[in-house]
Amino acid sequence: MKIALLALVATAGIAQADIITQWDFNSLPSDNSSSTGTLTPNVGAGTASLVGGTTASFASGNASGGSTDPDASLNDSGWNISTWAAQGTGSGERGVAFFGSTVGFTDIIVTFDQRHSNTVSAFFGVDYTTDGGATWTNAAIFQATAGDTWFNNRTVDLSSVAAVENNPNFGFRVVAVFAPTGGYVASSPTGAYGTTGTARFDMVTVNGVIPTPGALALAGIGGLLAARRRRA
Ligand SMILES: [Ca+2]
Ligand SMILES: [Ca+2]
């Protein structure tokens, strides 16, 4: 019995981190043009949608230093978002949203690359939902320190949020928000905020961990031992 338990403990240590869903926005098959792309995930299943009246096009994932997309060809697209709220209005109401099931996964971590133009809001918030978008909870605020620049591997660690695990109605949104000082500020320290600025997204990824059979068996054995102790 003791040997079996030790074996299970060893197995339980090898939890596998996986990509649940990923959007690289690149046309499949390639058409060698970054101005065309797709909202169909390249890994997993999910939807990408506009929030609050923003508009979208596809544009290069390589320009301005580039995203982390390993595709260095002309087909590397990012999802290019514009039509932001007027100064002093609509903080947290415009941007993009991504939905995809996390059923079968724990330890959810969201990562994405985001290019800020000079005049788009320097501040973006990330909110998550566990009920398909009926309610949202803010999890992070990111600040750009320059314009015409990619900020890669922005990371929102939700591994301590049990409600987002194993959830068919998980989603998150990235929305422009006011600066802490009030109102929108431009991403370029020398620029002025404008509604026609752009935020470009690439490699939007939902990561998770598949609980191993060993971990599950260990949890089961732990339960049995606890039950036995309770009976004793
Ligand atoms: Ca293309
Ligand atoms: Ca791309």
PDB file of N, CA, C and O and ligand atoms in Angstrom, residues 23-26 59-62 67-71 75-79 150 201-203, ligand 2:
ATOM      1  N   TRP A  23      -5.717  32.042 -30.666  1.00  0.00           N
ATOM      2  CA  TRP A  23      -6.010  32.765 -31.899  1.00  0.00           C
ATOM      3  C   TRP A  23      -4.709  33.397 -32.404  1.00  0.00           C
ATOM      4  O   TRP A  23      -4.140  34.256 -31.697  1.00  0.00           O
ATOM      5  N   ASP A  24      -4.248  32.988 -33.613  1.00  0.00           N
ATOM      6  CA  ASP A  24      -3.096  33.677 -34.217  1.00  0.00           C
ATOM      7  C   ASP A  24      -3.533  34.589 -35.363  1.00  0.00           C
ATOM      8  O   ASP A  24      -2.708  35.312 -35.913  1.00  0.00           O
ATOM      9  N   PHE A  25      -4.820  34.519 -35.741  1.00  0.00           N
ATOM     10  CA  PHE A  25      -5.457  35.407 -36.717  1.00  0.00           C
ATOM     11  C   PHE A  25      -4.923  35.237 -38.140  1.00  0.00           C
ATOM     12  O   PHE A  25      -5.281  36.008 -39.027  1.00  0.00           O
ATOM     13  N   ASN A  26      -4.063  34.257 -38.383  1.00  0.00           N
ATOM     14  CA  ASN A  26      -3.452  34.074 -39.706  1.00  0.00           C
ATOM     15  C   ASN A  26      -4.361  33.255 -40.621  1.00  0.00           C
ATOM     16  O   ASN A  26      -4.938  32.251 -40.192  1.00  0.00           O
ATOM     17  N   ALA A  59      -4.193  43.296 -39.779  1.00  0.00           N
ATOM     18  CA  ALA A  59      -2.971  44.015 -40.145  1.00  0.00           C
ATOM     19  C   ALA A  59      -1.767  43.226 -39.634  1.00  0.00           C
ATOM     20  O   ALA A  59      -1.908  42.280 -38.861  1.00  0.00           O
ATOM     21  N   SER A  60      -0.599  43.655 -40.024  1.00  0.00           N
ATOM     22  CA  SER A  60       0.615  42.860 -39.824  1.00  0.00           C
ATOM     23  C   SER A  60       0.901  42.515 -38.366  1.00  0.00           C
ATOM     24  O   SER A  60       0.809  43.364 -37.477  1.00  0.00           O
ATOM     25  N   GLY A  61       1.269  41.260 -38.144  1.00  0.00           N
ATOM     26  CA  GLY A  61       1.755  40.831 -36.840  1.00  0.00           C
ATOM     27  C   GLY A  61       3.260  40.954 -36.732  1.00  0.00           C
ATOM     28  O   GLY A  61       3.832  40.682 -35.674  1.00  0.00           O
ATOM     29  N   ASN A  62       3.912  41.366 -37.833  1.00  0.00           N
ATOM     30  CA  ASN A  62       5.370  41.473 -37.847  1.00  0.00           C
ATOM     31  C   ASN A  62       5.869  42.899 -37.742  1.00  0.00           C
ATOM     32  O   ASN A  62       6.983  43.145 -37.252  1.00  0.00           O
ATOM     33  N   SER A  67       4.774  40.678 -33.003  1.00  0.00           N
ATOM     34  CA  SER A  67       4.234  39.877 -31.911  1.00  0.00           C
ATOM     35  C   SER A  67       5.116  38.652 -31.703  1.00  0.00           C
ATOM     36  O   SER A  67       6.172  38.517 -32.332  1.00  0.00           O
ATOM     37  N   THR A  68       4.679  37.737 -30.837  1.00  0.00           N
ATOM     38  CA  THR A  68       5.435  36.495 -30.628  1.00  0.00           C
ATOM     39  C   THR A  68       5.047  35.404 -31.624  1.00  0.00           C
ATOM     40  O   THR A  68       5.561  34.284 -31.534  1.00  0.00           O
ATOM     41  N   ASP A  69       4.158  35.727 -32.571  1.00  0.00           N
ATOM     42  CA  ASP A  69       3.776  34.734 -33.577  1.00  0.00           C
ATOM     43  C   ASP A  69       5.027  34.267 -34.324  1.00  0.00           C
ATOM     44  O   ASP A  69       5.746  35.087 -34.900  1.00  0.00           O
ATOM     45  N   PRO A  70       5.316  32.958 -34.302  1.00  0.00           N
ATOM     46  CA  PRO A  70       6.529  32.477 -34.979  1.00  0.00           C
ATOM     47  C   PRO A  70       6.452  32.574 -36.506  1.00  0.00           C
ATOM     48  O   PRO A  70       7.475  32.417 -37.183  1.00  0.00           O
ATOM     49  N   ASP A  71       5.264  32.844 -37.053  1.00  0.00           N
ATOM     50  CA  ASP A  71       5.118  32.976 -38.509  1.00  0.00           C
ATOM     51  C   ASP A  71       5.741  34.301 -38.945  1.00  0.00           C
ATOM     52  O   ASP A  71       5.222  35.376 -38.618  1.00  0.00           O
ATOM     53  N   ASN A  75       1.909  36.449 -44.188  1.00  0.00           N
ATOM     54  CA  ASN A  75       0.573  35.995 -43.759  1.00  0.00           C
ATOM     55  C   ASN A  75       0.325  36.213 -42.273  1.00  0.00           C
ATOM     56  O   ASN A  75      -0.774  35.960 -41.779  1.00  0.00           O
ATOM     57  N   ASP A  76       1.349  36.667 -41.548  1.00  0.00           N
ATOM     58  CA  ASP A  76       1.183  36.858 -40.096  1.00  0.00           C
ATOM     59  C   ASP A  76       0.308  38.075 -39.828  1.00  0.00           C
ATOM     60  O   ASP A  76       0.753  39.215 -39.928  1.00  0.00           O
ATOM     61  N   SER A  77      -0.946  37.824 -39.441  1.00  0.00           N
ATOM     62  CA  SER A  77      -1.902  38.895 -39.158  1.00  0.00           C
ATOM     63  C   SER A  77      -2.073  39.093 -37.667  1.00  0.00           C
ATOM     64  O   SER A  77      -1.913  38.170 -36.871  1.00  0.00           O
ATOM     65  N   GLY A  78      -2.445  40.315 -37.313  1.00  0.00           N
ATOM     66  CA  GLY A  78      -3.009  40.604 -35.998  1.00  0.00           C
ATOM     67  C   GLY A  78      -4.402  41.153 -36.211  1.00  0.00           C
ATOM     68  O   GLY A  78      -4.766  41.580 -37.314  1.00  0.00           O
ATOM     69  N   TRP A  79      -5.205  41.136 -35.147  1.00  0.00           N
ATOM     70  CA  TRP A  79      -6.582  41.647 -35.212  1.00  0.00           C
ATOM     71  C   TRP A  79      -6.522  43.101 -34.770  1.00  0.00           C
ATOM     72  O   TRP A  79      -6.197  43.384 -33.614  1.00  0.00           O
ATOM     73  N   TRP A 150       4.682  46.836 -29.862  1.00  0.00           N
ATOM     74  CA  TRP A 150       4.066  45.599 -29.363  1.00  0.00           C
ATOM     75  C   TRP A 150       4.451  45.382 -27.905  1.00  0.00           C
ATOM     76  O   TRP A 150       5.627  45.488 -27.548  1.00  0.00           O
ATOM     77  N   PHE A 201      -4.135  42.848 -31.736  1.00  0.00           N
ATOM     78  CA  PHE A 201      -3.951  41.658 -30.897  1.00  0.00           C
ATOM     79  C   PHE A 201      -3.382  40.500 -31.720  1.00  0.00           C
ATOM     80  O   PHE A 201      -3.687  40.347 -32.896  1.00  0.00           O
ATOM     81  N   ASP A 202      -2.559  39.690 -31.064  1.00  0.00           N
ATOM     82  CA  ASP A 202      -2.040  38.474 -31.700  1.00  0.00           C
ATOM     83  C   ASP A 202      -1.735  37.437 -30.607  1.00  0.00           C
ATOM     84  O   ASP A 202      -1.549  37.795 -29.440  1.00  0.00           O
ATOM     85  N   MET A 203      -1.716  36.178 -31.005  1.00  0.00           N
ATOM     86  CA  MET A 203      -1.364  35.056 -30.113  1.00  0.00           C
ATOM     87  C   MET A 203      -2.161  35.095 -28.812  1.00  0.00           C
ATOM     88  O   MET A 203      -1.626  34.918 -27.707  1.00  0.00           O
TER      89      MET A 203
HETATM   90 CA    CA B   2      -0.553  36.370 -36.212  1.00  0.00          CA
END
